[in-house]
Amino acid sequence: MGKGDSTRAAILRHAVSLASVQGLEGLSIGRLAERSGLSKSGLFGHFGSKEALQQAVLASVVEDFRSRVILPALREPTGTGRLRRLFTAWLDWASEDQRDGGCPLLGASIELDDRPGELREYLVEKQNAWLDCIARIAAKAVEEREFRPGLDVEQFAFEFNNIGLGFNFAHRLLDDARARQRATRAFDSLVAFATRS
C-alpha cells in the first residue's frame, strides 16, 4: 500500500467512525479534517466531494462486513454451520467498539430510505445481496436435508435479518445486557422451526 492509499484508508477509518455517530449527512469535510488532522483541500484531493466521501464510507463498511462476517461463514462446510457462523459473526461485528457509534449501514438505511439517488441505490443493492446470501445458505441447508423440504428460504432470510436488526436496537439504543442472549434464543428458534418436518 502506497502513502496515498494508506492516507486514504486512515481518512476512511475516521470517516466511518464519524458517520456511525453523525450519520452520512453529518459527515462534513470540515469535521473530518479536524478529526484526521488533514486540511480540507487534502481531503478533497482524496475524495473530490462530500458525496464521493459518503459513497466511499458505505463501500468501506460493506467491504469490512463482507470480509469479517460473510467470508468466514462461507468457509463452514454445512448450510447450518454457515448460518450459525454468519449470525455469530454479525453480532460480534455489530457490538464491537471500533466505531464510536453503531453500524453506519443501519444508520444510512434510515437516512436514505425515502431519499432517491446513487447512495440509496447502492445501499439497496447491498442489502438485497445480503438477504440473498442468507437465503442461498438456507437453500444449501435444505439441499443437505438439514432444513425441511419446501422451506421458504426468503422468509427465513427476512426473519434472520430482523433478529440481527432487533439485536442492534436492543444492544445500542436500549443498552440491554441480555440483547445477545435474546437474539441467540430467537435465532435458535428460527433454526428449530426450519428443521421441523
Coordinates of C-alpha atoms in Angstrom, one line a residue:
M1 CA 0.0 0.0 0.0
G2 CA 1.5 3.3 -1.1
K3 CA 1.4 6.5 1.0
G4 CA -1.7 7.8 -0.8
D5 CA -3.5 4.6 -0.2
S6 CA -2.6 4.4 3.5
T7 CA -3.7 8.1 3.9
R8 CA -7.0 7.4 2.2
A9 CA -7.5 4.3 4.4
A10 CA -6.8 6.3 7.6
I11 CA -9.2 9.0 6.4
L12 CA -11.9 6.4 5.8
R13 CA -11.4 4.9 9.3
H14 CA -12.1 8.4 10.8
A15 CA -15.0 8.9 8.4
V16 CA -16.6 5.6 9.2
S17 CA -16.3 6.4 13.0
L18 CA -17.8 9.8 12.4
A19 CA -20.6 8.6 10.2
S20 CA -21.5 6.0 12.8
V21 CA -22.4 8.8 15.2
Q22 CA -23.3 11.8 13.0
G23 CA -24.8 9.9 10.0
L24 CA -23.9 10.3 6.4
E25 CA -25.3 13.9 6.3
G26 CA -23.3 14.8 9.4
L27 CA -20.1 13.7 7.6
S28 CA -18.7 17.1 6.7
I29 CA -15.3 17.7 5.2
G30 CA -14.6 20.3 7.9
R31 CA -15.4 18.0 10.8
L32 CA -13.4 15.2 9.2
A33 CA -10.4 17.5 8.6
E34 CA -10.4 18.3 12.3
R35 CA -10.6 14.7 13.3
S36 CA -8.0 13.4 10.9
G37 CA -5.5 16.3 11.2
L38 CA -5.6 16.9 7.4
S39 CA -6.6 20.0 5.5
K40 CA -9.9 20.4 3.7
S41 CA -8.1 20.7 0.4
G42 CA -6.2 17.5 1.2
L43 CA -9.4 15.6 1.9
F44 CA -10.9 17.0 -1.4
G45 CA -7.8 15.7 -3.1
H46 CA -8.7 12.2 -2.0
F47 CA -12.4 12.2 -2.5
G48 CA -13.4 15.3 -4.5
S49 CA -16.8 15.8 -2.9
K50 CA -18.9 15.1 0.1
E51 CA -21.0 12.6 -2.0
A52 CA -17.9 10.7 -3.1
L53 CA -16.8 10.6 0.6
Q54 CA -20.2 9.2 1.6
Q55 CA -20.0 6.6 -1.1
A56 CA -16.5 5.6 0.0
V57 CA -17.7 5.3 3.6
L58 CA -20.5 2.9 2.6
A59 CA -18.2 0.9 0.4
S60 CA -15.6 0.6 3.2
V61 CA -18.2 -0.6 5.7
V62 CA -19.7 -3.1 3.2
E63 CA -16.2 -4.5 2.5
D64 CA -15.4 -4.8 6.2
F65 CA -18.7 -6.6 6.8
R66 CA -18.1 -8.9 3.8
S67 CA -14.5 -9.8 4.9
R68 CA -15.2 -10.2 8.6
V69 CA -18.8 -11.6 8.6
I70 CA -19.7 -13.2 5.2
L71 CA -16.4 -14.7 4.0
P72 CA -15.6 -16.6 7.3
A73 CA -19.1 -18.1 7.3
L74 CA -18.8 -19.3 3.8
R75 CA -15.8 -21.4 4.8
E76 CA -18.0 -23.6 7.0
P77 CA -18.8 -26.9 5.3
T78 CA -22.6 -27.2 6.0
G79 CA -25.5 -24.9 5.5
T80 CA -26.5 -24.7 9.2
G81 CA -22.8 -24.3 10.1
R82 CA -22.6 -21.3 7.8
L83 CA -25.8 -19.8 9.1
R84 CA -24.6 -20.1 12.7
R85 CA -21.2 -18.6 11.9
L86 CA -22.8 -15.8 9.9
F87 CA -25.2 -15.0 12.7
T88 CA -22.5 -15.1 15.4
A89 CA -20.0 -13.0 13.3
W90 CA -22.7 -10.4 12.6
L91 CA -23.5 -10.0 16.3
D92 CA -19.7 -9.7 17.1
W93 CA -19.3 -7.2 14.3
A94 CA -22.3 -5.1 15.4
S95 CA -21.3 -5.0 19.0
E96 CA -17.6 -4.1 18.7
D97 CA -16.2 -0.8 19.9
Q98 CA -14.0 0.2 17.0
R99 CA -16.7 2.6 15.8
D100 CA -17.9 5.4 18.1
G101 CA -21.5 4.7 17.3
G102 CA -23.5 1.8 15.8
C103 CA -23.5 0.3 12.4
P104 CA -23.2 3.1 9.7
L105 CA -25.2 0.8 7.3
L106 CA -28.1 0.7 9.7
G107 CA -28.0 4.4 10.2
A108 CA -27.7 5.0 6.4
S109 CA -30.7 2.8 5.8
I110 CA -32.8 5.1 8.0
E111 CA -31.3 8.3 6.5
L112 CA -31.7 7.1 2.9
D113 CA -34.9 5.1 2.9
D114 CA -37.0 7.9 1.3
R115 CA -34.2 9.8 -0.5
P116 CA -33.7 8.7 -4.1
G117 CA -30.2 8.8 -5.5
E118 CA -27.0 6.8 -6.0
L119 CA -26.3 6.3 -2.3
R120 CA -29.7 4.8 -1.7
E121 CA -29.4 2.6 -4.8
Y122 CA -26.0 1.4 -3.7
L123 CA -27.4 0.6 -0.2
V124 CA -30.5 -1.2 -1.5
E125 CA -28.3 -3.3 -3.9
K126 CA -26.0 -4.4 -1.0
Q127 CA -28.9 -5.1 1.4
N128 CA -30.6 -7.2 -1.2
A129 CA -27.3 -9.1 -1.8
W130 CA -27.2 -9.7 2.0
L131 CA -30.7 -11.1 2.1
D132 CA -29.9 -13.2 -1.0
C133 CA -26.7 -14.5 0.7
I134 CA -28.8 -15.7 3.8
A135 CA -31.4 -17.3 1.5
R136 CA -28.8 -19.1 -0.6
I137 CA -27.2 -20.6 2.6
A138 CA -30.6 -21.6 3.9
A139 CA -31.3 -23.3 0.5
K140 CA -28.0 -25.2 0.9
A141 CA -29.2 -26.4 4.3
V142 CA -32.4 -27.6 2.6
E143 CA -30.4 -29.4 -0.1
E144 CA -28.3 -31.1 2.6
R145 CA -31.5 -32.1 4.4
E146 CA -30.6 -30.1 7.5
F147 CA -33.7 -28.0 6.9
R148 CA -37.1 -29.4 5.8
P149 CA -38.0 -29.6 2.1
G150 CA -40.1 -26.7 0.8
L151 CA -38.8 -24.2 3.4
D152 CA -39.4 -20.6 2.3
V153 CA -35.8 -19.5 2.3
E154 CA -36.7 -15.9 1.6
Q155 CA -38.9 -15.8 4.6
F156 CA -36.1 -17.4 6.6
A157 CA -33.7 -14.7 5.4
F158 CA -36.2 -12.0 6.3
E159 CA -36.5 -13.3 9.9
F160 CA -32.8 -13.9 10.3
N161 CA -32.2 -10.3 9.3
N162 CA -34.8 -9.0 11.6
I163 CA -33.3 -10.8 14.6
G164 CA -30.0 -9.1 13.8
L165 CA -31.7 -5.7 13.5
G166 CA -33.5 -6.3 16.8
F167 CA -30.2 -7.1 18.4
N168 CA -28.7 -3.8 17.2
F169 CA -31.7 -1.9 18.6
A170 CA -31.6 -3.6 22.0
H171 CA -27.8 -3.5 22.3
R172 CA -27.2 0.0 21.1
L173 CA -30.3 2.0 22.0
L174 CA -31.7 0.1 25.0
D175 CA -28.3 -1.0 26.3
D176 CA -30.0 -4.3 27.1
A177 CA -27.4 -6.6 28.8
R178 CA -29.4 -9.6 27.6
A179 CA -29.6 -8.5 24.0
R180 CA -27.2 -11.1 22.7
Q181 CA -28.8 -13.9 24.7
R182 CA -32.3 -12.9 23.4
A183 CA -31.1 -12.7 19.8
T184 CA -29.4 -16.1 20.1
R185 CA -32.5 -17.6 21.5
A186 CA -34.6 -16.1 18.6
F187 CA -32.1 -17.5 16.1
D188 CA -32.2 -21.0 17.7
S189 CA -36.0 -20.9 17.5
L190 CA -35.8 -19.9 13.8
V191 CA -33.4 -22.8 13.0
A192 CA -35.6 -25.2 15.0
F193 CA -38.6 -24.1 13.0
A194 CA -36.7 -24.6 9.8
T195 CA -35.7 -28.2 10.7
R196 CA -39.2 -29.4 11.7
S197 CA -40.9 -31.7 9.2

